[in-house]
PDB file of C-alpha atoms and ligand atoms in Angstrom:
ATOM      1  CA  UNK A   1     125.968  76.827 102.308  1.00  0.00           C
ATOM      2  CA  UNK A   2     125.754  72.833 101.946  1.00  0.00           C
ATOM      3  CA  UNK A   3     122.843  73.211 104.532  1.00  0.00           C
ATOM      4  CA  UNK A   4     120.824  75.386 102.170  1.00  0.00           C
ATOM      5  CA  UNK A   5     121.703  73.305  99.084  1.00  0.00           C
ATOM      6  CA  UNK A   6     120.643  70.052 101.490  1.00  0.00           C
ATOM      7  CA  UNK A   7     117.420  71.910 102.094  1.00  0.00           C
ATOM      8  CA  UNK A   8     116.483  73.189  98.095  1.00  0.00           C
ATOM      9  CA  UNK A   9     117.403  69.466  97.712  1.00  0.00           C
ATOM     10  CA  UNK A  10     115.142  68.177 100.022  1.00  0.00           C
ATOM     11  CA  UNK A  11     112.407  70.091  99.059  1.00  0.00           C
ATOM     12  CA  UNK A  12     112.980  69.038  95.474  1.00  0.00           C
ATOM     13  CA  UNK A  13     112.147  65.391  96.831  1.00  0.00           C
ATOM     14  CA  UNK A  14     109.424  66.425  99.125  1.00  0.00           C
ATOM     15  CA  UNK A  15     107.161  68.152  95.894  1.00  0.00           C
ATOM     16  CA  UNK A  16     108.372  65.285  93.219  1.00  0.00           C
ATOM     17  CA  UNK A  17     106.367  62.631  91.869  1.00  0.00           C
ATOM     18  CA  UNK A  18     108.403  60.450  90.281  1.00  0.00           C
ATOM     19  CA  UNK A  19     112.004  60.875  91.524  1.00  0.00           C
ATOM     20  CA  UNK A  20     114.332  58.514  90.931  1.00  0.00           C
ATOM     21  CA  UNK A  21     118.248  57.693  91.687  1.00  0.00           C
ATOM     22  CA  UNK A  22     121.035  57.580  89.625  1.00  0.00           C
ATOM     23  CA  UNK A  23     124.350  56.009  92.094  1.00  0.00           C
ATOM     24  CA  UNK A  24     127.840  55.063  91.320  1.00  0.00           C
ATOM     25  CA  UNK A  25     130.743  53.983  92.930  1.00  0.00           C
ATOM     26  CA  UNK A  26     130.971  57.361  95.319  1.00  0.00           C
ATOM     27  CA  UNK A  27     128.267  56.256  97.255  1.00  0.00           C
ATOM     28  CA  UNK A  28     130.007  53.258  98.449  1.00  0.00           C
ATOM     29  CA  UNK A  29     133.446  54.712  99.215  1.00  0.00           C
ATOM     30  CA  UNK A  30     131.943  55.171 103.140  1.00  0.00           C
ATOM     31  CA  UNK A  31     131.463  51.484 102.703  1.00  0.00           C
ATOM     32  CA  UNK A  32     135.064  50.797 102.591  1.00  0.00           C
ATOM     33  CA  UNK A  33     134.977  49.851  98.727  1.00  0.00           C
ATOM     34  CA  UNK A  34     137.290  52.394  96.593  1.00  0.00           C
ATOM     35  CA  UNK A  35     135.861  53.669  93.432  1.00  0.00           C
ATOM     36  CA  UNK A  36     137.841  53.891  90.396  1.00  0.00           C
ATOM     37  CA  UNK A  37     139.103  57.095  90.308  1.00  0.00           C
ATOM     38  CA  UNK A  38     140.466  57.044  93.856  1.00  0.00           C
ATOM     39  CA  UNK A  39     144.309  57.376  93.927  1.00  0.00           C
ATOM     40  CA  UNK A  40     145.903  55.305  96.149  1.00  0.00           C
ATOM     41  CA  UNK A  41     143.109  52.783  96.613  1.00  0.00           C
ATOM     42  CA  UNK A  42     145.699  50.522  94.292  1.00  0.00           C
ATOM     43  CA  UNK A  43     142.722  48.789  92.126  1.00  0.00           C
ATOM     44  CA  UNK A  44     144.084  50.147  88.655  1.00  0.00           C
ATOM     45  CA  UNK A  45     147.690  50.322  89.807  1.00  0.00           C
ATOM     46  CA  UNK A  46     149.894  48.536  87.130  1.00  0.00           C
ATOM     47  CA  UNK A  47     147.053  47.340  85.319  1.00  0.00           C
ATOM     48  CA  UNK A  48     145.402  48.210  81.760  1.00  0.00           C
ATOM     49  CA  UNK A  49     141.765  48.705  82.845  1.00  0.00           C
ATOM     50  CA  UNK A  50     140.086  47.648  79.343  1.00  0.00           C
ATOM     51  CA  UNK A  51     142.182  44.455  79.186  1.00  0.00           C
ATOM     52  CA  UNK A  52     142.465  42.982  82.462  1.00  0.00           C
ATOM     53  CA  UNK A  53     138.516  44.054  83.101  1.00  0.00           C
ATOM     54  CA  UNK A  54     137.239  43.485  79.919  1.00  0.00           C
ATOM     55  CA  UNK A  55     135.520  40.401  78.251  1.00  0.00           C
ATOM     56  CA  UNK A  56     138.441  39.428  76.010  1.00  0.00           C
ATOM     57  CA  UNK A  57     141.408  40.136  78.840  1.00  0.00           C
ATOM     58  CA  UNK A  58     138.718  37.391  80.884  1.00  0.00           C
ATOM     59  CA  UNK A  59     138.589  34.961  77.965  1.00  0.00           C
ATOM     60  CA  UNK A  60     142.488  35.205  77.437  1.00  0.00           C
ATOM     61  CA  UNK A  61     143.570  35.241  81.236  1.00  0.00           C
ATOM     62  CA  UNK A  62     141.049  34.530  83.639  1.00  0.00           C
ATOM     63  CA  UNK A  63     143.274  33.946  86.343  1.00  0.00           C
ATOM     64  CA  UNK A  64     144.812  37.616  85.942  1.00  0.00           C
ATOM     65  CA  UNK A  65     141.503  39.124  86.359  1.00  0.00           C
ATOM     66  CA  UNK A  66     140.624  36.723  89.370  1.00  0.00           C
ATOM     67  CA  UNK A  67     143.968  38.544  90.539  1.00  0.00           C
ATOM     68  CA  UNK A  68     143.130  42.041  89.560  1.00  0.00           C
ATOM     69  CA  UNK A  69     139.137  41.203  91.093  1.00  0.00           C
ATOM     70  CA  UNK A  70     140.593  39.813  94.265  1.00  0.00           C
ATOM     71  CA  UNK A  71     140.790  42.868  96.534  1.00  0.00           C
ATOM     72  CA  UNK A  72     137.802  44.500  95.012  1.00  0.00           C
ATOM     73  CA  UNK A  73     135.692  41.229  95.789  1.00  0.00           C
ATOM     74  CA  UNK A  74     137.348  40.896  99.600  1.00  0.00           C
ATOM     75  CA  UNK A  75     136.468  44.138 100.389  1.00  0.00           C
ATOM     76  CA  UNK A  76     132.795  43.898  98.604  1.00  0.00           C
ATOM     77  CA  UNK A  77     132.361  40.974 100.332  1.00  0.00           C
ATOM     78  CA  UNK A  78     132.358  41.934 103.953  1.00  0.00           C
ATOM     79  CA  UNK A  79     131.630  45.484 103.208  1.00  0.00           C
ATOM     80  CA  UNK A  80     128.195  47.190 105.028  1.00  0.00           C
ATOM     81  CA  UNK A  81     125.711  49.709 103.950  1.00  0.00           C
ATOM     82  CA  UNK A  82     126.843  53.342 105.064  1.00  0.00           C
ATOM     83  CA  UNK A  83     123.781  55.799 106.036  1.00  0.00           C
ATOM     84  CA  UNK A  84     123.637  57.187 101.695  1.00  0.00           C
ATOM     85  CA  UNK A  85     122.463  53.700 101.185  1.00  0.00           C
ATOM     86  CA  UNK A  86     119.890  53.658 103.992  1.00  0.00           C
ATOM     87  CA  UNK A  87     118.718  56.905 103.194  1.00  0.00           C
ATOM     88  CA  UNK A  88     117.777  56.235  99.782  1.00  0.00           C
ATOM     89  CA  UNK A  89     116.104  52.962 101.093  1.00  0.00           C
ATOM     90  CA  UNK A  90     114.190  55.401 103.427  1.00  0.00           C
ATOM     91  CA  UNK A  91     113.396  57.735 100.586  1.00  0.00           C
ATOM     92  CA  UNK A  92     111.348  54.820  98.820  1.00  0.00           C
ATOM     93  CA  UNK A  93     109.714  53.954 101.871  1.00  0.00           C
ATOM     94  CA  UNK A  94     108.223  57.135 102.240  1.00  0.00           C
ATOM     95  CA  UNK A  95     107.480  57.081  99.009  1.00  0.00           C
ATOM     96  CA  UNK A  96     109.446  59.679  97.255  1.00  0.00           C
ATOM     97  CA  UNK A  97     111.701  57.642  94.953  1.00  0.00           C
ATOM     98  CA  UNK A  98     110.581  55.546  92.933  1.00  0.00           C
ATOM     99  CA  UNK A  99     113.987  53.206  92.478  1.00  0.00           C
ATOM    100  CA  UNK A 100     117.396  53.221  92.373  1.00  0.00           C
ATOM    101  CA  UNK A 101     119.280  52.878  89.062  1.00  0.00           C
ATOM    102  CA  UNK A 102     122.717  51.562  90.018  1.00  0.00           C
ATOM    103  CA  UNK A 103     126.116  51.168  88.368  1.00  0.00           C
ATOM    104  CA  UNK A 104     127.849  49.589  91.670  1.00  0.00           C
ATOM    105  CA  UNK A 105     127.942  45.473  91.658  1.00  0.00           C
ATOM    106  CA  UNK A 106     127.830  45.573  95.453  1.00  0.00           C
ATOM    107  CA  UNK A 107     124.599  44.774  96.220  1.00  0.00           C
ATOM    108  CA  UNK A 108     124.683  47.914  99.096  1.00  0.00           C
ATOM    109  CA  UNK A 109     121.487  49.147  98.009  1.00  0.00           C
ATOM    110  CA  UNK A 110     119.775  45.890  98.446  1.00  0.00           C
ATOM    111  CA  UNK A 111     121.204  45.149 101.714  1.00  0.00           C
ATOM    112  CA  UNK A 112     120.332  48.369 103.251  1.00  0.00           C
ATOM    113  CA  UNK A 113     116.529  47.945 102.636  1.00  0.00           C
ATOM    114  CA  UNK A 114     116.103  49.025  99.057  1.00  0.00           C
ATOM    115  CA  UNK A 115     113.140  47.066  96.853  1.00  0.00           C
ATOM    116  CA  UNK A 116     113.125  48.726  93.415  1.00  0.00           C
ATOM    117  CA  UNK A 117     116.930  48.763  92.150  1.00  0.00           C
ATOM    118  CA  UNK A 118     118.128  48.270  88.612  1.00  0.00           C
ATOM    119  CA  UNK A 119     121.602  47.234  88.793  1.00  0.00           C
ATOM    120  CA  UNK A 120     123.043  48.266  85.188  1.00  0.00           C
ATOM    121  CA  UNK A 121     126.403  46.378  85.460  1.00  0.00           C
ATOM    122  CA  UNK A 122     125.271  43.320  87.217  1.00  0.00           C
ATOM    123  CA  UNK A 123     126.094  41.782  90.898  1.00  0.00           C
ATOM    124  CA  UNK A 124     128.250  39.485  92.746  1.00  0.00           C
ATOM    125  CA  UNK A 125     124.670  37.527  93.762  1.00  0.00           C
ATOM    126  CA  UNK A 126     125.220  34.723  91.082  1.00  0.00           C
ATOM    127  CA  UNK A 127     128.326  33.812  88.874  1.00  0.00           C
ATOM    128  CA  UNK A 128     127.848  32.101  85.208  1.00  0.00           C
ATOM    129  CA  UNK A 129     129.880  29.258  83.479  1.00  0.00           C
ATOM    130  CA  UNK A 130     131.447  31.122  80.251  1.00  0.00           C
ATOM    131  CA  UNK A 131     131.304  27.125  78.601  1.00  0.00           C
ATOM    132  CA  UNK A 132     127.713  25.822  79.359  1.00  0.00           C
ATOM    133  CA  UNK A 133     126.073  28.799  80.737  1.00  0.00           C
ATOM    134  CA  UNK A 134     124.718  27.233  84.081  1.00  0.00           C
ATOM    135  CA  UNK A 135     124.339  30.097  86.665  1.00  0.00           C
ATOM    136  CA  UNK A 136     125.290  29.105  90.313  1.00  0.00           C
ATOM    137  CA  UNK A 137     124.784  30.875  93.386  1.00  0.00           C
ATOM    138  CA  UNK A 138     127.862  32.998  93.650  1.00  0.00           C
ATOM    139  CA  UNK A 139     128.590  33.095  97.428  1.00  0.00           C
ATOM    140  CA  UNK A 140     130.008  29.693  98.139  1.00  0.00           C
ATOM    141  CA  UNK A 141     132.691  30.284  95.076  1.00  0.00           C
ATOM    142  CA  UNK A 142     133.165  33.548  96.282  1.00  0.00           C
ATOM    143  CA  UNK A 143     134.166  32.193  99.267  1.00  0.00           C
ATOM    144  CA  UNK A 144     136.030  29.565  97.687  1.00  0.00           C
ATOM    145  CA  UNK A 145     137.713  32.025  95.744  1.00  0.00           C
ATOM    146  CA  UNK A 146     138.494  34.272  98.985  1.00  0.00           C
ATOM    147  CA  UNK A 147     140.434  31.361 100.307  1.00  0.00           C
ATOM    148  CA  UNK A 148     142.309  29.549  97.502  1.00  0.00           C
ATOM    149  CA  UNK A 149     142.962  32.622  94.738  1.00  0.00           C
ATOM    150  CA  UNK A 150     142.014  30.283  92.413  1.00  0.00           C
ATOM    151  CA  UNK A 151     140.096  30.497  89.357  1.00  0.00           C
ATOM    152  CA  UNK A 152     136.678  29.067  89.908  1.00  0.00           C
ATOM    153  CA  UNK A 153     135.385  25.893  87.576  1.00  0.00           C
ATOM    154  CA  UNK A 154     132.164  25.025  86.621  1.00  0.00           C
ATOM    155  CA  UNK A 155     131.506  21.730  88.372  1.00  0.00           C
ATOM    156  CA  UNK A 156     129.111  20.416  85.405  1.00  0.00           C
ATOM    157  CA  UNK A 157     131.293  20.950  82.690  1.00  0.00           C
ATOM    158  CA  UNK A 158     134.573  22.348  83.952  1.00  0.00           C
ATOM    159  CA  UNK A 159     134.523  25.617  82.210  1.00  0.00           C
ATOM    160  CA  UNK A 160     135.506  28.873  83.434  1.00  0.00           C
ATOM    161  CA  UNK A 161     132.989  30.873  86.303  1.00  0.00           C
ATOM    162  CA  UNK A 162     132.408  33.787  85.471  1.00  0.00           C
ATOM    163  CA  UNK A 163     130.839  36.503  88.125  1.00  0.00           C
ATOM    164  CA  UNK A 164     128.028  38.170  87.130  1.00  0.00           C
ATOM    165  CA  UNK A 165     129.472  41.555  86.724  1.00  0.00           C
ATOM    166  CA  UNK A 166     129.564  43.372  82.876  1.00  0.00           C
ATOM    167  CA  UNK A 167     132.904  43.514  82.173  1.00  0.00           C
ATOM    168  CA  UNK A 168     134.372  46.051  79.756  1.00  0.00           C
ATOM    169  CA  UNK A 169     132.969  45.195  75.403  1.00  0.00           C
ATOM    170  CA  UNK A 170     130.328  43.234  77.466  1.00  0.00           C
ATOM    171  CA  UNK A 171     126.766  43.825  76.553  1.00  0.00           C
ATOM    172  CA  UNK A 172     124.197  45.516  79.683  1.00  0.00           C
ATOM    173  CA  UNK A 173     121.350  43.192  80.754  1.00  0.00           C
ATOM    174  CA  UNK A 174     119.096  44.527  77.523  1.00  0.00           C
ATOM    175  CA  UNK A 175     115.980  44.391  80.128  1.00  0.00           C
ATOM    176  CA  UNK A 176     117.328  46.387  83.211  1.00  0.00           C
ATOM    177  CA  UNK A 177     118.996  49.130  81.186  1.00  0.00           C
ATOM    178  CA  UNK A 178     115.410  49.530  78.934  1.00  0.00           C
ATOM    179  CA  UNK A 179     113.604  49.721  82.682  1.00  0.00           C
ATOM    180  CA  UNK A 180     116.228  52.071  84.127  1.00  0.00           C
ATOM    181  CA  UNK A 181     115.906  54.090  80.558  1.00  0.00           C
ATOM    182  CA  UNK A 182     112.121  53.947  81.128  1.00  0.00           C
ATOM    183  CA  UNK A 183     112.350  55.125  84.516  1.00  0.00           C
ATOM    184  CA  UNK A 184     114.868  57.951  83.894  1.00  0.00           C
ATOM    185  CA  UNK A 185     112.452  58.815  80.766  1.00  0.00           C
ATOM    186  CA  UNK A 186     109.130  59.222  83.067  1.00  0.00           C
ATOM    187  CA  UNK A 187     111.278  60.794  85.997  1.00  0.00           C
ATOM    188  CA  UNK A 188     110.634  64.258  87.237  1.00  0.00           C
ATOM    189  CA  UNK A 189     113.161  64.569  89.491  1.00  0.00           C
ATOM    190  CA  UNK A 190     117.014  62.565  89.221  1.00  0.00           C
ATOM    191  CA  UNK A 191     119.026  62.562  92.001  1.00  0.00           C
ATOM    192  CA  UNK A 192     122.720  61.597  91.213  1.00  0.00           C
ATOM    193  CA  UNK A 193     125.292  60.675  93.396  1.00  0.00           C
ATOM    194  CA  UNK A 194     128.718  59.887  93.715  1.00  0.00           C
ATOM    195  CA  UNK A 195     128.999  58.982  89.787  1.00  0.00           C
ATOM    196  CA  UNK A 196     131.726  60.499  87.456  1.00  0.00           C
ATOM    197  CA  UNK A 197     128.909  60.187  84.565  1.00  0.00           C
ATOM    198  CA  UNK A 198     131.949  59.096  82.448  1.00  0.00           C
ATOM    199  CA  UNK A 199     130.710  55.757  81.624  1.00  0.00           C
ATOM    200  CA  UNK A 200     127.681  55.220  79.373  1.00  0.00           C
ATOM    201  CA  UNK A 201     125.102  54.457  79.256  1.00  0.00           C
ATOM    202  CA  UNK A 202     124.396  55.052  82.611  1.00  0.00           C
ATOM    203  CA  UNK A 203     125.994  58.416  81.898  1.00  0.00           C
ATOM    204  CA  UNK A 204     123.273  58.897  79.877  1.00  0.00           C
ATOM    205  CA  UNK A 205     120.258  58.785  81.803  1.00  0.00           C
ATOM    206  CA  UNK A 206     120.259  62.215  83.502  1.00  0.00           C
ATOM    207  CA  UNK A 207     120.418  63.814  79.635  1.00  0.00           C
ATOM    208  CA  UNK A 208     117.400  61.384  78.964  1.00  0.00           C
ATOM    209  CA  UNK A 209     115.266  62.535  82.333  1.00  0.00           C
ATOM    210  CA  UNK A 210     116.722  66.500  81.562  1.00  0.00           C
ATOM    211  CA  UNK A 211     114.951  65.678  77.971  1.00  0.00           C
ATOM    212  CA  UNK A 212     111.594  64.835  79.174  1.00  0.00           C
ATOM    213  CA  UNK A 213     111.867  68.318  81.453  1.00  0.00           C
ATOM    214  CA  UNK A 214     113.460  66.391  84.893  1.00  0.00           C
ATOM    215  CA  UNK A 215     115.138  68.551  87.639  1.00  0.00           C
ATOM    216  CA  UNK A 216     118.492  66.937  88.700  1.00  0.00           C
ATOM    217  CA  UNK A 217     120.398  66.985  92.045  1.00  0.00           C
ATOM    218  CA  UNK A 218     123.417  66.099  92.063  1.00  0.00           C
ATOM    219  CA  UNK A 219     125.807  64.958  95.311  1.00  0.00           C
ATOM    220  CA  UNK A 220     129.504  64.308  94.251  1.00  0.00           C
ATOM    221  CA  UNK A 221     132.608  65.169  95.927  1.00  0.00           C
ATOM    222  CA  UNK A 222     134.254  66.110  92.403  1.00  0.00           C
ATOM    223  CA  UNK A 223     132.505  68.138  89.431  1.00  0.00           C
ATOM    224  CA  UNK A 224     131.198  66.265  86.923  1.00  0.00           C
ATOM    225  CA  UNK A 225     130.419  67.658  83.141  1.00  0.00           C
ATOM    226  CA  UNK A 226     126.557  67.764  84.493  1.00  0.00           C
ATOM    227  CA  UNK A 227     126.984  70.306  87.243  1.00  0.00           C
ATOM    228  CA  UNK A 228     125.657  73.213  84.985  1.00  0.00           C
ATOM    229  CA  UNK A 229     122.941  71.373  84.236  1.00  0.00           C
ATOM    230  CA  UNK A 230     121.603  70.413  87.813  1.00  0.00           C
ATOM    231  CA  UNK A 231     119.289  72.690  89.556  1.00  0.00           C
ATOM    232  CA  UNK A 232     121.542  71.726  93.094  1.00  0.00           C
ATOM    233  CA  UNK A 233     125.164  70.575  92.893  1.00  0.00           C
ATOM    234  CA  UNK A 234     126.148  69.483  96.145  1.00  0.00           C
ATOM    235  CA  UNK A 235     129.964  68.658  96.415  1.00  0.00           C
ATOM    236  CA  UNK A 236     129.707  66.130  99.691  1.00  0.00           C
ATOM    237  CA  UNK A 237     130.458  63.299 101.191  1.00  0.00           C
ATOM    238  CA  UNK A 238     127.343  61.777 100.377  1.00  0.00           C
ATOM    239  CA  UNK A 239     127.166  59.416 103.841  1.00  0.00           C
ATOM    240  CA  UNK A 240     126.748  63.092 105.107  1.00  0.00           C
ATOM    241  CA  UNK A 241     124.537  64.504 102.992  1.00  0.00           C
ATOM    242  CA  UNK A 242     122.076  62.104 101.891  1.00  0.00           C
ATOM    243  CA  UNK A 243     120.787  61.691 105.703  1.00  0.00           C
ATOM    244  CA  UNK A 244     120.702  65.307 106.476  1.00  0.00           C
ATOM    245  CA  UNK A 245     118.431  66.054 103.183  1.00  0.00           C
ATOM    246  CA  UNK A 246     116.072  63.337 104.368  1.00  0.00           C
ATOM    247  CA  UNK A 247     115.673  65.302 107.666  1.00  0.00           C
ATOM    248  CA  UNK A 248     114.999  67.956 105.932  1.00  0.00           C
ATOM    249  CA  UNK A 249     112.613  66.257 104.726  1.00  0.00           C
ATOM    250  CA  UNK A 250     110.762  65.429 107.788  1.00  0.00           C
ATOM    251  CA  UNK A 251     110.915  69.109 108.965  1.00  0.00           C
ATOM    252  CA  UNK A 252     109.688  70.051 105.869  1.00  0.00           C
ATOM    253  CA  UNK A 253     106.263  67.387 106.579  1.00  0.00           C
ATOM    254  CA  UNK A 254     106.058  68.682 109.908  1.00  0.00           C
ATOM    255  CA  UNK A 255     105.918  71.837 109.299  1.00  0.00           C
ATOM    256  CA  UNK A 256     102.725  71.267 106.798  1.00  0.00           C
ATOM    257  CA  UNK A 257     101.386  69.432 108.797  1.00  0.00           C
ATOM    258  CA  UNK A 258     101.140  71.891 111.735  1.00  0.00           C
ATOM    259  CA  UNK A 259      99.715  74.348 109.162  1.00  0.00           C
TER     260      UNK A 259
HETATM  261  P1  CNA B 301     133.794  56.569  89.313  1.00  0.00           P
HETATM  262  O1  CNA B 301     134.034  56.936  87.909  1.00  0.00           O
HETATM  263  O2  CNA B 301     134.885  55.923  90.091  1.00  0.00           O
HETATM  264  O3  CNA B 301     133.325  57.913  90.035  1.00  0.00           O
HETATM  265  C1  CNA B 301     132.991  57.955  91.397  1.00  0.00           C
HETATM  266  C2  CNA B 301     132.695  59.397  91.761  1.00  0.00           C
HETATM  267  O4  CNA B 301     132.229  59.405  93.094  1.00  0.00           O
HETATM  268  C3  CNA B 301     133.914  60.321  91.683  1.00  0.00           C
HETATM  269  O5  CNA B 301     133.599  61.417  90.852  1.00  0.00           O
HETATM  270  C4  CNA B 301     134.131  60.758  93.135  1.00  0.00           C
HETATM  271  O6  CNA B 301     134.473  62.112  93.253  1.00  0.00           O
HETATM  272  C5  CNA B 301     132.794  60.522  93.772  1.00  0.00           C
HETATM  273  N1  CNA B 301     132.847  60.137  95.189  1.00  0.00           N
HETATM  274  C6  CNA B 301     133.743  59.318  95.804  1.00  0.00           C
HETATM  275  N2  CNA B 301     133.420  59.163  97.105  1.00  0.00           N
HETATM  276  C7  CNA B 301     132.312  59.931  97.325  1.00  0.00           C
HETATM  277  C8  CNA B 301     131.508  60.192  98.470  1.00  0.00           C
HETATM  278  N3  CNA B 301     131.778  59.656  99.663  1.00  0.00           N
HETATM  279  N4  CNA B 301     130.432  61.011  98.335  1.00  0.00           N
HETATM  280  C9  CNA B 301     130.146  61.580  97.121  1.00  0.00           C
HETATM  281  N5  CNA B 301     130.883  61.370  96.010  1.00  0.00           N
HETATM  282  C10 CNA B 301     131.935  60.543  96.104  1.00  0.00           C
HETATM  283  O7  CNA B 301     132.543  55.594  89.485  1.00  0.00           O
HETATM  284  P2  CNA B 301     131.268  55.465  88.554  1.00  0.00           P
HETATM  285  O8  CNA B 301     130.319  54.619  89.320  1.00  0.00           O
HETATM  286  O9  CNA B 301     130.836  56.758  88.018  1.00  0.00           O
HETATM  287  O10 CNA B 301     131.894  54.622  87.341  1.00  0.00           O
HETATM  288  C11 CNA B 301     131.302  53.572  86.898  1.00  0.00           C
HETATM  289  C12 CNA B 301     132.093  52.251  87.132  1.00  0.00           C
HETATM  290  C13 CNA B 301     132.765  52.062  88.452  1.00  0.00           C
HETATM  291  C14 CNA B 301     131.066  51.174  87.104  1.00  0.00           C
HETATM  292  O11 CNA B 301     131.401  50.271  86.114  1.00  0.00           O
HETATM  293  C15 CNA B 301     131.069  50.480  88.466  1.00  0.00           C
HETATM  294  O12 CNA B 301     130.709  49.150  88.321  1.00  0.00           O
HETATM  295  C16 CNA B 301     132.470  50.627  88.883  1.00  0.00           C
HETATM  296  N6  CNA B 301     132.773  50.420  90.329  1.00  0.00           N
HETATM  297  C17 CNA B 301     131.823  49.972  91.197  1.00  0.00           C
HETATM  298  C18 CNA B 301     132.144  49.796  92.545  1.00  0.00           C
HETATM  299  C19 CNA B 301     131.074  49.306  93.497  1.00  0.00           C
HETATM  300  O13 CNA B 301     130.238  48.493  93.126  1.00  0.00           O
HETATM  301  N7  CNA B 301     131.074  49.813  94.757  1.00  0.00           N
HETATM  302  C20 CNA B 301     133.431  50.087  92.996  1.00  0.00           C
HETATM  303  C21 CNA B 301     134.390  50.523  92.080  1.00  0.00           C
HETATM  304  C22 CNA B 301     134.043  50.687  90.739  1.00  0.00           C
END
């Protein structure tokens, strides 16, 4: 059953031409990083998600969300792309996506080879003094951070370091999210995967794409309020799935070609 879906998938991909991916935290869980909704991975345990991860919980107690961030960042930190993030970055090599649209601040997609991806709630690569606004590098105080637990200070002015993640009642970078909305607009083909499509607006990209006539695939291990609305719902491990639909794919090529 998941081997036909992988294959009307995959041949969704192989006649598109202008597919484009829509990923969340699911497609990092093979990574080793726990999404949100995962019980037991301990992230939300005990805390109040929209103060201790929001812009004003920051600005009132930056050294509880350093605490709160800690594990997330450890684990981000030495965590490695898992074959869903290499076979996207494969799928854009051969041409058949035209980007990623991420809401993960891991920087997977990157790492495993991908060029074009719009990373709605920002990144670990650089971290941002909330006083003066200078933007460092953020691996050396990430590293810093790893080994002291200590809030990190900007070393020009002493304020506060900020990460570059959006935090909850923060604004999106205006320019990626008005690509990524151009991008889902033009699309004729979204694939989704392992998002909840519970927070917007990146939850509101596949209704933007379905708008404008796009198909939608989507690979999640749990329904999400889309499923009647994608042409394939695969409900996967999407380290499993993602590589077998880009076989597919090449069976698919080989087998026009030998015709
Ligand atoms: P979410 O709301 O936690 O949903 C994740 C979804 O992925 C769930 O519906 C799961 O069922 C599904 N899932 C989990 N593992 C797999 C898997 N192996 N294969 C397929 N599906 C799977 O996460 P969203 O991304 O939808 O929510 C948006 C938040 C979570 C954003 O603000 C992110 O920045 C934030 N987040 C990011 C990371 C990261 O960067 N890796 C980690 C944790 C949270």
């Amino acid at each position: 059953m998941t081997s036909e879906k992988a294959h009307i998938a995959a041949e969704l991909l192989f006649t598109a031409d202008s597919a484009v991916a829509l990923t969340g935290a699911g497609i990092s869980t093979p990574s080793g990083i726990p999404d949100f909704r995962s019980p037991k991975s301990g992230l939300w345990e005990g805390v109040d998600p929209l103060t201790v991860a929001s812009i004003y919980g920051f600005r009132q107690d930056p050294q509880a969300f350093y605490d709160w961030i800690y594990p997330l960042t450890k684990l981000t930190v030495n965590a490695k792309p898992n074959p869903a993030h290499y076979a996207l970055a494969a799928l854009e090599d051969q041409g058949r996506l035209k980007g990623v649209i991420t809401q993960n601040i891991d920087m997977l997609h990157t790492r495993a080879g991908s060029h074009v991806v719009y990373e709605l709630h920002g990144h670990f690569r650089e971290a941002t003094c909330v006083h003066c606004f200078t933007v460092f590098d953020a691996e050396p105080i990430i590293q810093q951070f790893l080994l002291d637990h200590n809030v990190p200070h900007c070393s020009l002015c002493g304020g506060v370091i900020k990460p570059n993640v959006i935090l909850f009642g923060e604004q999106l970078p205006i320019q990626t999210l008005m690509v990524a909305q151009d991008l889902a607009r033009k699309a004729d083909l979204m694939l989704i995967v392992g998002t909840s499509l519970e927070v917007a607006p990146a939850s509101d990209l596949p209704m933007l794409a379905g708008r404008n006539g796009a198909k939608m695939i989507i690979i999640n291990l749990e329904p999400t309020h889309l499923d009647n609305a994608a042409t394939v719902v695969i409900h996967a491990n999407a380290a499993e799935i993602l590589p077998e639909i880009v076989q597919q794919m090449e069976n698919i090529h080989e087998h026009d070609s030998q015709q």
